[in-house]
PDB file of C-alpha atoms in Angstrom:
ATOM      1  CA  MET A   1     122.282  83.120 118.945  1.00 42.00           C
ATOM      2  CA  LEU A   2     121.239  79.794 117.416  1.00 51.00           C
ATOM      3  CA  PRO A   3     117.696  79.623 115.989  1.00 56.00           C
ATOM      4  CA  ASP A   4     115.075  77.805 118.047  1.00 60.00           C
ATOM      5  CA  ARG A   5     113.473  74.587 116.853  1.00 74.00           C
ATOM      6  CA  PHE A   6     110.364  76.257 115.415  1.00 69.00           C
ATOM      7  CA  THR A   7     112.378  78.756 113.346  1.00 66.00           C
ATOM      8  CA  THR A   8     114.529  75.884 112.099  1.00 79.00           C
ATOM      9  CA  MET A   9     111.374  74.022 111.076  1.00 82.00           C
ATOM     10  CA  LEU A  10     110.170  77.091 109.192  1.00 73.00           C
ATOM     11  CA  VAL A  11     113.419  77.310 107.224  1.00 78.00           C
ATOM     12  CA  ALA A  12     113.299  73.579 106.520  1.00 87.00           C
ATOM     13  CA  THR A  13     109.691  73.943 105.321  1.00 84.00           C
ATOM     14  CA  VAL A  14     110.665  76.662 102.839  1.00 79.00           C
ATOM     15  CA  ILE A  15     113.540  74.525 101.533  1.00 86.00           C
ATOM     16  CA  LEU A  16     111.197  71.549 101.194  1.00 90.00           C
ATOM     17  CA  ALA A  17     108.699  73.662  99.239  1.00 84.00           C
ATOM     18  CA  CYS A  18     111.485  74.768  96.873  1.00 83.00           C
ATOM     19  CA  VAL A  19     112.831  71.263  96.344  1.00 87.00           C
ATOM     20  CA  LEU A  20     109.550  69.324  96.466  1.00 89.00           C
ATOM     21  CA  PRO A  21     106.657  71.724  95.928  1.00 87.00           C
ATOM     22  CA  ALA A  22     103.141  70.378  96.177  1.00 85.00           C
ATOM     23  CA  THR A  23     101.661  70.028  92.689  1.00 84.00           C
ATOM     24  CA  GLY A  24      98.510  68.550  91.197  1.00 83.00           C
ATOM     25  CA  ALA A  25      96.723  66.281  93.636  1.00 85.00           C
ATOM     26  CA  GLY A  26      99.451  66.949  96.204  1.00 84.00           C
ATOM     27  CA  SER A  27      98.695  70.670  96.223  1.00 82.00           C
ATOM     28  CA  ARG A  28      95.007  69.970  96.774  1.00 85.00           C
ATOM     29  CA  ILE A  29      95.829  67.616  99.648  1.00 88.00           C
ATOM     30  CA  ALA A  30      98.152  70.224 101.198  1.00 83.00           C
ATOM     31  CA  ALA A  31      95.473  72.901 100.836  1.00 78.00           C
ATOM     32  CA  ASP A  32      92.880  70.627 102.469  1.00 85.00           C
ATOM     33  CA  LEU A  33      95.255  69.823 105.322  1.00 86.00           C
ATOM     34  CA  THR A  34      95.930  73.528 105.820  1.00 78.00           C
ATOM     35  CA  THR A  35      92.203  74.256 105.965  1.00 78.00           C
ATOM     36  CA  LEU A  36      91.731  71.425 108.458  1.00 85.00           C
ATOM     37  CA  ALA A  37      94.627  72.628 110.632  1.00 82.00           C
ATOM     38  CA  VAL A  38      93.346  76.212 110.698  1.00 75.00           C
ATOM     39  CA  SER A  39      89.809  75.049 111.537  1.00 81.00           C
ATOM     40  CA  LEU A  40      91.199  72.828 114.309  1.00 84.00           C
ATOM     41  CA  LEU A  41      93.176  75.791 115.651  1.00 77.00           C
ATOM     42  CA  PHE A  42      90.031  77.921 115.903  1.00 76.00           C
ATOM     43  CA  PHE A  43      88.073  75.051 117.430  1.00 84.00           C
ATOM     44  CA  LEU A  44      90.703  74.636 120.164  1.00 82.00           C
ATOM     45  CA  HIS A  45      90.833  78.378 120.851  1.00 73.00           C
ATOM     46  CA  GLY A  46      87.052  78.438 121.035  1.00 77.00           C
ATOM     47  CA  SER A  47      87.081  75.616 123.563  1.00 83.00           C
ATOM     48  CA  ARG A  48      89.727  77.354 125.692  1.00 74.00           C
ATOM     49  CA  LEU A  49      88.449  80.932 125.783  1.00 69.00           C
ATOM     50  CA  SER A  50      85.776  81.935 128.263  1.00 69.00           C
ATOM     51  CA  ARG A  51      82.833  83.988 127.043  1.00 69.00           C
ATOM     52  CA  GLU A  52      83.759  86.689 129.541  1.00 65.00           C
ATOM     53  CA  ALA A  53      87.207  87.017 127.934  1.00 62.00           C
ATOM     54  CA  ILE A  54      85.681  87.201 124.443  1.00 64.00           C
ATOM     55  CA  PHE A  55      83.168  89.897 125.396  1.00 70.00           C
ATOM     56  CA  ALA A  56      85.939  91.868 127.107  1.00 64.00           C
ATOM     57  CA  ALA A  57      88.049  91.599 123.951  1.00 61.00           C
ATOM     58  CA  ILE A  58      85.219  92.876 121.746  1.00 69.00           C
ATOM     59  CA  LYS A  59      84.923  95.929 123.989  1.00 76.00           C
ATOM     60  CA  HIS A  60      88.659  96.633 123.675  1.00 81.00           C
ATOM     61  CA  TRP A  61      88.036  99.265 120.994  1.00 84.00           C
ATOM     62  CA  ARG A  62      91.343 101.128 121.460  1.00 89.00           C
ATOM     63  CA  LEU A  63      93.321  97.992 120.589  1.00 91.00           C
ATOM     64  CA  HIS A  64      91.154  97.183 117.561  1.00 90.00           C
ATOM     65  CA  THR A  65      91.462 100.766 116.314  1.00 92.00           C
ATOM     66  CA  MET A  66      95.242 100.527 116.559  1.00 94.00           C
ATOM     67  CA  VAL A  67      95.317  97.286 114.561  1.00 93.00           C
ATOM     68  CA  LEU A  68      92.986  98.524 111.820  1.00 93.00           C
ATOM     69  CA  CYS A  69      94.818 101.848 111.515  1.00 95.00           C
ATOM     70  CA  SER A  70      98.124 100.013 111.193  1.00 95.00           C
ATOM     71  CA  THR A  71      96.707  97.702 108.518  1.00 94.00           C
ATOM     72  CA  PHE A  72      94.769 100.155 106.359  1.00 95.00           C
ATOM     73  CA  VAL A  73      96.340 103.551 107.172  1.00 95.00           C
ATOM     74  CA  LEU A  74      99.942 103.165 108.344  1.00 96.00           C
ATOM     75  CA  PHE A  75     100.972 100.655 105.665  1.00 96.00           C
ATOM     76  CA  PRO A  76      99.641 102.732 102.709  1.00 95.00           C
ATOM     77  CA  ILE A  77     101.157 105.925 104.104  1.00 95.00           C
ATOM     78  CA  LEU A  78     104.555 104.245 104.429  1.00 95.00           C
ATOM     79  CA  GLY A  79     104.231 102.854 100.892  1.00 93.00           C
ATOM     80  CA  ILE A  80     103.582 106.343  99.530  1.00 93.00           C
ATOM     81  CA  LEU A  81     106.219 108.147 101.607  1.00 94.00           C
ATOM     82  CA  LEU A  82     108.892 105.546 100.807  1.00 93.00           C
ATOM     83  CA  ARG A  83     108.089 105.432  97.083  1.00 92.00           C
ATOM     84  CA  PRO A  84     111.469 106.883  95.950  1.00 93.00           C
ATOM     85  CA  VAL A  85     113.353 104.235  97.937  1.00 93.00           C
ATOM     86  CA  LEU A  86     111.019 101.349  97.126  1.00 91.00           C
ATOM     87  CA  SER A  87     110.878 102.153  93.403  1.00 89.00           C
ATOM     88  CA  PHE A  88     114.656 102.319  93.298  1.00 91.00           C
ATOM     89  CA  LEU A  89     114.935  98.910  94.969  1.00 91.00           C
ATOM     90  CA  VAL A  90     112.360  97.009  92.891  1.00 89.00           C
ATOM     91  CA  GLY A  91     111.413  99.082  89.829  1.00 84.00           C
ATOM     92  CA  PRO A  92     108.034 100.643  88.959  1.00 81.00           C
ATOM     93  CA  GLU A  93     106.172  97.414  88.102  1.00 76.00           C
ATOM     94  CA  LEU A  94     106.983  95.637  91.358  1.00 86.00           C
ATOM     95  CA  TYR A  95     106.322  98.876  93.266  1.00 90.00           C
ATOM     96  CA  VAL A  96     102.650  98.545  92.263  1.00 88.00           C
ATOM     97  CA  GLY A  97     102.756  95.090  93.858  1.00 88.00           C
ATOM     98  CA  ILE A  98     104.216  96.584  97.039  1.00 93.00           C
ATOM     99  CA  MET A  99     101.422  99.160  97.183  1.00 92.00           C
ATOM    100  CA  TYR A 100      98.928  96.356  96.680  1.00 92.00           C
ATOM    101  CA  LEU A 101     100.558  94.567  99.626  1.00 93.00           C
ATOM    102  CA  CYS A 102     100.104  97.724 101.719  1.00 94.00           C
ATOM    103  CA  ILE A 103      96.309  97.786 101.272  1.00 93.00           C
ATOM    104  CA  LEU A 104      95.641  94.118 102.014  1.00 92.00           C
ATOM    105  CA  PRO A 105      93.952  93.019 105.278  1.00 89.00           C
ATOM    106  CA  SER A 106      95.762  91.274 108.089  1.00 90.00           C
ATOM    107  CA  THR A 107      96.061  87.520 108.272  1.00 85.00           C
ATOM    108  CA  VAL A 108      93.860  85.603 110.681  1.00 77.00           C
ATOM    109  CA  GLN A 109      95.390  82.218 111.426  1.00 75.00           C
ATOM    110  CA  SER A 110      99.066  83.251 111.610  1.00 82.00           C
ATOM    111  CA  SER A 111      98.291  86.431 113.583  1.00 87.00           C
ATOM    112  CA  ILE A 112      96.394  84.477 116.216  1.00 86.00           C
ATOM    113  CA  ALA A 113      98.978  81.695 116.235  1.00 85.00           C
ATOM    114  CA  MET A 114     101.828  84.179 116.765  1.00 89.00           C
ATOM    115  CA  VAL A 115      99.944  86.007 119.518  1.00 91.00           C
ATOM    116  CA  SER A 116      99.236  82.665 121.193  1.00 88.00           C
ATOM    117  CA  ILE A 117     102.894  81.592 120.985  1.00 88.00           C
ATOM    118  CA  ALA A 118     104.024  84.972 122.376  1.00 89.00           C
ATOM    119  CA  ARG A 119     101.468  84.767 125.237  1.00 88.00           C
ATOM    120  CA  GLY A 120      99.574  87.845 124.114  1.00 89.00           C
ATOM    121  CA  ASN A 121      95.884  88.762 124.227  1.00 88.00           C
ATOM    122  CA  VAL A 122      94.453  85.914 122.133  1.00 87.00           C
ATOM    123  CA  PRO A 123      90.744  86.887 122.427  1.00 85.00           C
ATOM    124  CA  ALA A 124      91.541  90.405 121.205  1.00 86.00           C
ATOM    125  CA  ALA A 125      93.646  88.930 118.402  1.00 87.00           C
ATOM    126  CA  VAL A 126      90.708  86.791 117.259  1.00 83.00           C
ATOM    127  CA  CYS A 127      88.455  89.864 117.118  1.00 83.00           C
ATOM    128  CA  SER A 128      90.990  92.201 115.483  1.00 85.00           C
ATOM    129  CA  ALA A 129      92.292  89.783 112.859  1.00 83.00           C
ATOM    130  CA  SER A 130      88.806  88.608 111.908  1.00 78.00           C
ATOM    131  CA  ALA A 131      87.503  92.186 111.662  1.00 81.00           C
ATOM    132  CA  SER A 132      90.489  93.138 109.493  1.00 84.00           C
ATOM    133  CA  THR A 133      89.809  90.273 107.096  1.00 76.00           C
ATOM    134  CA  LEU A 134      86.111  91.078 106.799  1.00 70.00           C
ATOM    135  CA  LEU A 135      86.679  94.821 106.348  1.00 80.00           C
ATOM    136  CA  GLY A 136      89.433  94.124 103.838  1.00 80.00           C
ATOM    137  CA  ILE A 137      86.935  92.564 101.457  1.00 73.00           C
ATOM    138  CA  PHE A 138      85.480  96.051 101.019  1.00 78.00           C
ATOM    139  CA  LEU A 139      88.385  98.374 101.917  1.00 85.00           C
ATOM    140  CA  THR A 140      91.043  96.753  99.714  1.00 83.00           C
ATOM    141  CA  PRO A 141      89.140  97.293  96.434  1.00 80.00           C
ATOM    142  CA  LEU A 142      88.286 100.840  97.550  1.00 81.00           C
ATOM    143  CA  LEU A 143      91.914 101.671  98.354  1.00 86.00           C
ATOM    144  CA  ALA A 144      93.046 100.004  95.120  1.00 83.00           C
ATOM    145  CA  GLY A 145      90.786 102.330  93.174  1.00 79.00           C
ATOM    146  CA  MET A 146      92.146 105.339  95.034  1.00 82.00           C
ATOM    147  CA  LEU A 147      95.859 104.498  95.092  1.00 83.00           C
ATOM    148  CA  LEU A 148      96.549 102.167  92.144  1.00 77.00           C
ATOM    149  CA  VAL A 149      94.201 103.184  89.355  1.00 61.00           C
ATOM    150  CA  ALA A 150      96.630 105.914  88.346  1.00 52.00           C
ATOM    151  CA  ASN A 151      99.089 103.183  87.358  1.00 49.00           C
ATOM    152  CA  GLY A 152      96.616 101.735  84.860  1.00 48.00           C
ATOM    153  CA  ASN A 153      96.646  98.271  86.477  1.00 48.00           C
ATOM    154  CA  ALA A 154      93.666  98.361  88.810  1.00 49.00           C
ATOM    155  CA  ALA A 155      90.115  97.625  87.780  1.00 48.00           C
ATOM    156  CA  PRO A 156      88.108  97.475  91.028  1.00 45.00           C
ATOM    157  CA  ARG A 157      84.871  95.553  90.899  1.00 46.00           C
ATOM    158  CA  SER A 158      82.361  94.476  93.500  1.00 43.00           C
ATOM    159  CA  GLY A 159      82.312  91.063  95.082  1.00 45.00           C
ATOM    160  CA  GLY A 160      83.496  89.244  98.182  1.00 46.00           C
ATOM    161  CA  GLY A 161      80.388  87.293  99.193  1.00 52.00           C
ATOM    162  CA  SER A 162      82.079  83.929  98.702  1.00 54.00           C
ATOM    163  CA  ALA A 163      85.083  85.111 100.724  1.00 48.00           C
ATOM    164  CA  ILE A 164      82.811  86.041 103.623  1.00 54.00           C
ATOM    165  CA  ILE A 165      81.140  82.622 103.461  1.00 66.00           C
ATOM    166  CA  SER A 166      84.564  80.914 103.435  1.00 63.00           C
ATOM    167  CA  ILE A 167      85.682  82.910 106.472  1.00 57.00           C
ATOM    168  CA  LEU A 168      82.490  82.053 108.337  1.00 67.00           C
ATOM    169  CA  LEU A 169      82.754  78.349 107.535  1.00 75.00           C
ATOM    170  CA  GLN A 170      86.482  77.910 108.094  1.00 72.00           C
ATOM    171  CA  LEU A 171      87.068  80.208 111.065  1.00 69.00           C
ATOM    172  CA  PHE A 172      83.950  81.308 112.914  1.00 73.00           C
ATOM    173  CA  LEU A 173      81.997  78.042 112.711  1.00 84.00           C
ATOM    174  CA  PRO A 174      84.815  75.949 114.325  1.00 84.00           C
ATOM    175  CA  PHE A 175      85.306  78.692 116.921  1.00 78.00           C
ATOM    176  CA  LEU A 176      81.601  78.676 117.773  1.00 83.00           C
ATOM    177  CA  CYS A 177      81.611  74.867 117.929  1.00 90.00           C
ATOM    178  CA  GLY A 178      84.511  75.029 120.357  1.00 86.00           C
ATOM    179  CA  GLN A 179      82.596  77.563 122.450  1.00 83.00           C
ATOM    180  CA  MET A 180      79.527  75.316 122.537  1.00 89.00           C
ATOM    181  CA  LEU A 181      81.588  72.295 123.616  1.00 90.00           C
ATOM    182  CA  ARG A 182      83.707  74.275 126.094  1.00 86.00           C
ATOM    183  CA  PRO A 183      81.752  73.066 129.177  1.00 86.00           C
ATOM    184  CA  ILE A 184      82.548  69.494 128.131  1.00 88.00           C
ATOM    185  CA  ILE A 185      86.117  69.648 126.778  1.00 87.00           C
ATOM    186  CA  GLY A 186      87.403  73.046 127.932  1.00 81.00           C
ATOM    187  CA  ALA A 187      89.159  71.811 131.064  1.00 82.00           C
ATOM    188  CA  TRP A 188      90.771  68.911 129.180  1.00 85.00           C
ATOM    189  CA  VAL A 189      92.080  71.225 126.435  1.00 81.00           C
ATOM    190  CA  LYS A 190      93.553  73.597 129.020  1.00 76.00           C
ATOM    191  CA  ARG A 191      95.309  70.732 130.804  1.00 80.00           C
ATOM    192  CA  HIS A 192      96.800  69.587 127.490  1.00 77.00           C
ATOM    193  CA  SER A 193      98.046  72.977 126.284  1.00 72.00           C
ATOM    194  CA  HIS A 194     100.661  71.257 124.093  1.00 77.00           C
ATOM    195  CA  ILE A 195      97.825  70.345 121.690  1.00 78.00           C
ATOM    196  CA  THR A 196      96.990  74.010 121.076  1.00 74.00           C
ATOM    197  CA  LYS A 197     100.692  74.798 120.720  1.00 74.00           C
ATOM    198  CA  ALA A 198     101.068  72.037 118.129  1.00 80.00           C
ATOM    199  CA  ALA A 199      98.020  73.368 116.250  1.00 78.00           C
ATOM    200  CA  ASP A 200      99.457  76.922 116.346  1.00 70.00           C
ATOM    201  CA  GLN A 201     102.821  75.932 114.961  1.00 76.00           C
ATOM    202  CA  GLY A 202     101.515  73.218 112.637  1.00 81.00           C
ATOM    203  CA  SER A 203      99.063  75.587 110.944  1.00 76.00           C
ATOM    204  CA  ILE A 204     101.865  78.077 110.279  1.00 72.00           C
ATOM    205  CA  LEU A 205     104.123  75.383 108.815  1.00 80.00           C
ATOM    206  CA  LEU A 206     101.343  74.182 106.520  1.00 82.00           C
ATOM    207  CA  VAL A 207     100.541  77.741 105.384  1.00 75.00           C
ATOM    208  CA  VAL A 208     104.223  78.331 104.613  1.00 74.00           C
ATOM    209  CA  TYR A 209     104.545  75.103 102.650  1.00 82.00           C
ATOM    210  CA  THR A 210     101.370  75.504 100.585  1.00 80.00           C
ATOM    211  CA  ALA A 211     101.971  79.194  99.854  1.00 71.00           C
ATOM    212  CA  PHE A 212     105.610  78.758  98.906  1.00 73.00           C
ATOM    213  CA  SER A 213     104.850  75.649  96.859  1.00 81.00           C
ATOM    214  CA  ALA A 214     102.301  77.623  94.834  1.00 77.00           C
ATOM    215  CA  ALA A 215     104.827  80.421  94.327  1.00 71.00           C
ATOM    216  CA  VAL A 216     107.510  78.007  93.132  1.00 79.00           C
ATOM    217  CA  VAL A 217     105.110  76.223  90.762  1.00 79.00           C
ATOM    218  CA  GLU A 218     104.049  79.579  89.290  1.00 71.00           C
ATOM    219  CA  GLY A 219     107.687  80.349  88.469  1.00 72.00           C
ATOM    220  CA  LEU A 220     108.685  82.492  91.414  1.00 64.00           C
ATOM    221  CA  TRP A 221     112.382  82.213  90.592  1.00 66.00           C
ATOM    222  CA  HIS A 222     111.888  83.048  86.894  1.00 69.00           C
ATOM    223  CA  GLN A 223     109.815  86.223  87.126  1.00 67.00           C
ATOM    224  CA  VAL A 224     112.574  88.519  88.358  1.00 70.00           C
ATOM    225  CA  ASP A 225     116.364  88.599  88.270  1.00 75.00           C
ATOM    226  CA  TRP A 226     118.396  88.226  91.424  1.00 79.00           C
ATOM    227  CA  GLN A 227     118.982  91.996  91.802  1.00 84.00           C
ATOM    228  CA  GLN A 228     115.248  92.674  91.835  1.00 83.00           C
ATOM    229  CA  LEU A 229     114.685  89.778  94.204  1.00 84.00           C
ATOM    230  CA  LEU A 230     117.233  91.152  96.655  1.00 90.00           C
ATOM    231  CA  GLY A 231     115.707  94.604  96.278  1.00 91.00           C
ATOM    232  CA  LEU A 232     112.263  93.166  96.972  1.00 91.00           C
ATOM    233  CA  VAL A 233     113.511  91.419 100.107  1.00 91.00           C
ATOM    234  CA  ALA A 234     115.072  94.710 101.271  1.00 94.00           C
ATOM    235  CA  ALA A 235     111.901  96.686 100.486  1.00 94.00           C
ATOM    236  CA  ASN A 236     109.688  94.199 102.337  1.00 94.00           C
ATOM    237  CA  GLY A 237     112.095  94.146 105.254  1.00 93.00           C
ATOM    238  CA  LEU A 238     112.015  97.952 105.410  1.00 95.00           C
ATOM    239  CA  LEU A 239     108.214  98.015 105.495  1.00 95.00           C
ATOM    240  CA  LEU A 240     107.874  95.191 108.011  1.00 95.00           C
ATOM    241  CA  GLY A 241     110.563  96.574 110.296  1.00 94.00           C
ATOM    242  CA  ALA A 242     109.054 100.062 110.227  1.00 95.00           C
ATOM    243  CA  VAL A 243     105.566  98.811 111.091  1.00 96.00           C
ATOM    244  CA  LEU A 244     106.809  96.519 113.866  1.00 95.00           C
ATOM    245  CA  CYS A 245     108.772  99.354 115.458  1.00 95.00           C
ATOM    246  CA  ILE A 246     105.969 101.917 115.095  1.00 96.00           C
ATOM    247  CA  THR A 247     103.298  99.603 116.513  1.00 95.00           C
ATOM    248  CA  LYS A 248     105.548  98.584 119.419  1.00 94.00           C
ATOM    249  CA  TRP A 249     106.541 102.154 120.354  1.00 95.00           C
ATOM    250  CA  SER A 250     103.052 103.592 119.892  1.00 95.00           C
ATOM    251  CA  SER A 251     101.564 100.803 122.031  1.00 94.00           C
ATOM    252  CA  LYS A 252     103.974 101.618 124.841  1.00 91.00           C
ATOM    253  CA  PHE A 253     103.357 105.353 124.434  1.00 93.00           C
ATOM    254  CA  LEU A 254      99.578 104.902 124.650  1.00 92.00           C
ATOM    255  CA  GLY A 255      99.848 102.790 127.801  1.00 90.00           C
ATOM    256  CA  PHE A 256      98.902  99.321 126.544  1.00 92.00           C
ATOM    257  CA  ASP A 257     100.094  96.393 128.634  1.00 90.00           C
ATOM    258  CA  LYS A 258     102.498  93.743 127.322  1.00 91.00           C
ATOM    259  CA  GLU A 259      99.761  91.336 126.167  1.00 91.00           C
ATOM    260  CA  ASP A 260      97.980  94.068 124.193  1.00 92.00           C
ATOM    261  CA  GLU A 261     101.292  95.315 122.782  1.00 93.00           C
ATOM    262  CA  ILE A 262     101.976  91.814 121.424  1.00 93.00           C
ATOM    263  CA  THR A 263      98.520  91.656 119.832  1.00 93.00           C
ATOM    264  CA  ILE A 264      98.857  95.074 118.201  1.00 94.00           C
ATOM    265  CA  MET A 265     102.316  94.252 116.850  1.00 93.00           C
ATOM    266  CA  PHE A 266     101.456  90.892 115.323  1.00 93.00           C
ATOM    267  CA  CYS A 267      97.939  91.668 114.073  1.00 92.00           C
ATOM    268  CA  GLY A 268      98.921  95.121 112.802  1.00 93.00           C
ATOM    269  CA  SER A 269     102.036  94.023 110.902  1.00 93.00           C
ATOM    270  CA  LYS A 270     100.631  91.027 108.993  1.00 92.00           C
ATOM    271  CA  LYS A 271      99.351  90.944 105.414  1.00 92.00           C
ATOM    272  CA  SER A 272      97.150  88.164 104.092  1.00 84.00           C
ATOM    273  CA  LEU A 273      98.320  86.118 101.115  1.00 77.00           C
ATOM    274  CA  ALA A 274      95.084  84.107 101.296  1.00 69.00           C
ATOM    275  CA  SER A 275      93.039  87.278 100.738  1.00 74.00           C
ATOM    276  CA  GLY A 276      95.546  88.849  98.373  1.00 78.00           C
ATOM    277  CA  VAL A 277      95.563  86.146  95.693  1.00 71.00           C
ATOM    278  CA  PRO A 278      91.824  85.994  94.898  1.00 67.00           C
ATOM    279  CA  MET A 279      91.456  89.776  95.173  1.00 74.00           C
ATOM    280  CA  ALA A 280      94.327  90.329  92.732  1.00 76.00           C
ATOM    281  CA  ASN A 281      92.571  88.214  90.121  1.00 67.00           C
ATOM    282  CA  ILE A 282      89.632  90.628  90.341  1.00 69.00           C
ATOM    283  CA  LEU A 283      91.492  93.922  90.704  1.00 73.00           C
ATOM    284  CA  PHE A 284      94.253  93.539  88.104  1.00 72.00           C
ATOM    285  CA  SER A 285      94.703  92.530  84.496  1.00 66.00           C
ATOM    286  CA  PRO A 286      95.791  88.888  84.000  1.00 57.00           C
ATOM    287  CA  ALA A 287      99.139  89.926  82.494  1.00 57.00           C
ATOM    288  CA  SER A 288     100.153  91.869  85.617  1.00 65.00           C
ATOM    289  CA  VAL A 289      98.911  89.525  88.344  1.00 66.00           C
ATOM    290  CA  GLY A 290     102.198  87.600  88.627  1.00 64.00           C
ATOM    291  CA  ALA A 291     104.328  90.669  89.304  1.00 72.00           C
ATOM    292  CA  ILE A 292     101.618  92.129  91.546  1.00 79.00           C
ATOM    293  CA  LEU A 293     101.558  89.034  93.759  1.00 78.00           C
ATOM    294  CA  LEU A 294     105.317  88.496  94.006  1.00 81.00           C
ATOM    295  CA  PRO A 295     105.839  91.115  96.776  1.00 87.00           C
ATOM    296  CA  ILE A 296     103.097  89.650  98.984  1.00 85.00           C
ATOM    297  CA  MET A 297     104.404  86.110  98.364  1.00 79.00           C
ATOM    298  CA  ILE A 298     107.828  87.096  99.682  1.00 84.00           C
ATOM    299  CA  PHE A 299     106.420  89.351 102.411  1.00 89.00           C
ATOM    300  CA  HIS A 300     104.232  86.474 103.590  1.00 84.00           C
ATOM    301  CA  GLN A 301     107.266  84.281 104.173  1.00 81.00           C
ATOM    302  CA  MET A 302     109.283  87.093 105.776  1.00 87.00           C
ATOM    303  CA  GLN A 303     106.546  88.047 108.229  1.00 88.00           C
ATOM    304  CA  LEU A 304     106.220  84.436 109.366  1.00 85.00           C
ATOM    305  CA  MET A 305     109.969  83.976 109.806  1.00 84.00           C
ATOM    306  CA  ILE A 306     110.631  87.281 111.569  1.00 89.00           C
ATOM    307  CA  CYS A 307     107.484  87.286 113.697  1.00 89.00           C
ATOM    308  CA  ALA A 308     108.074  83.662 114.709  1.00 86.00           C
ATOM    309  CA  ALA A 309     111.476  84.631 116.126  1.00 86.00           C
ATOM    310  CA  ILE A 310     109.965  87.659 117.898  1.00 90.00           C
ATOM    311  CA  ALA A 311     107.097  85.549 119.257  1.00 89.00           C
ATOM    312  CA  ARG A 312     109.542  83.034 120.694  1.00 86.00           C
ATOM    313  CA  ARG A 313     111.438  85.839 122.433  1.00 87.00           C
ATOM    314  CA  TYR A 314     108.208  87.152 123.952  1.00 89.00           C
ATOM    315  CA  ALA A 315     107.231  83.617 125.012  1.00 86.00           C
ATOM    316  CA  MET A 316     110.435  83.272 127.054  1.00 84.00           C
ATOM    317  CA  ARG A 317     109.803  86.448 129.043  1.00 78.00           C
ATOM    318  CA  ARG A 318     109.262  86.197 132.797  1.00 69.00           C
ATOM    319  CA  ASP A 319     105.929  87.435 134.148  1.00 60.00           C
ATOM    320  CA  ASP A 320     106.268  90.002 136.879  1.00 50.00           C
TER     321      ASP A 320
END
């Protein structure tokens, strides 16, 4: 029942961010290191994955449909259906933030890292998570206009070109470079799988530290009282638990194998803080951005902690 070493490191990282958050030049250094770690992760995955596996993953349309439906359909439906419970737990203002969380795209780096740790379908995870992020640039503002404008907080506007460029430069370019160098370094990377594992786990730890540091610096512990904070943790836990269970059971029901089930669970249950922060600055009034982002800040940490434990359990399974 004791936590594994990686989960312990995650908890220690959160505590470190609370006690010694990265500020000023330190925050910029941490952000640069995170970008470097994520780019290295995609480079290593690009050098490991065969082109045949990537093309097969792209053709896996049933899996990608499941992930996208979980991200952009299941989450909003749950947010609407559970409104009486969620509003009671967090209040009306933070409920808008929860609904904003529900329409965000999936993460890329942590989804792929978790799938890799759990020994899931990594090529399919790369395709699904990347497609979710790209589609989210357009779908999130659209859903915000449909679901949140009634609250008087949303002001959808066009944009997203810079986000697409950032995704291409940080994720796809290193992946393509890894693919190009695969004939030269692919065998060496496969023999030294501990390097990819270190990149997987290291990128998650850096994301946790930088994200939680930013939340602490912005006054995370002063925006809400402890009752609302506990209610927000419970509300996020309810959403995350429901989506994890639904994606797991539906994957089994539809006949997906264990590797695809892992990919659907982890890619379909994640929400991107990296996409959520810049989009919130466009979609919402400045006075409401703090409360809007608080749910995704906490959800981001919870999904990493809980999914890391689940990924470790999957990783210890015996192959038949």
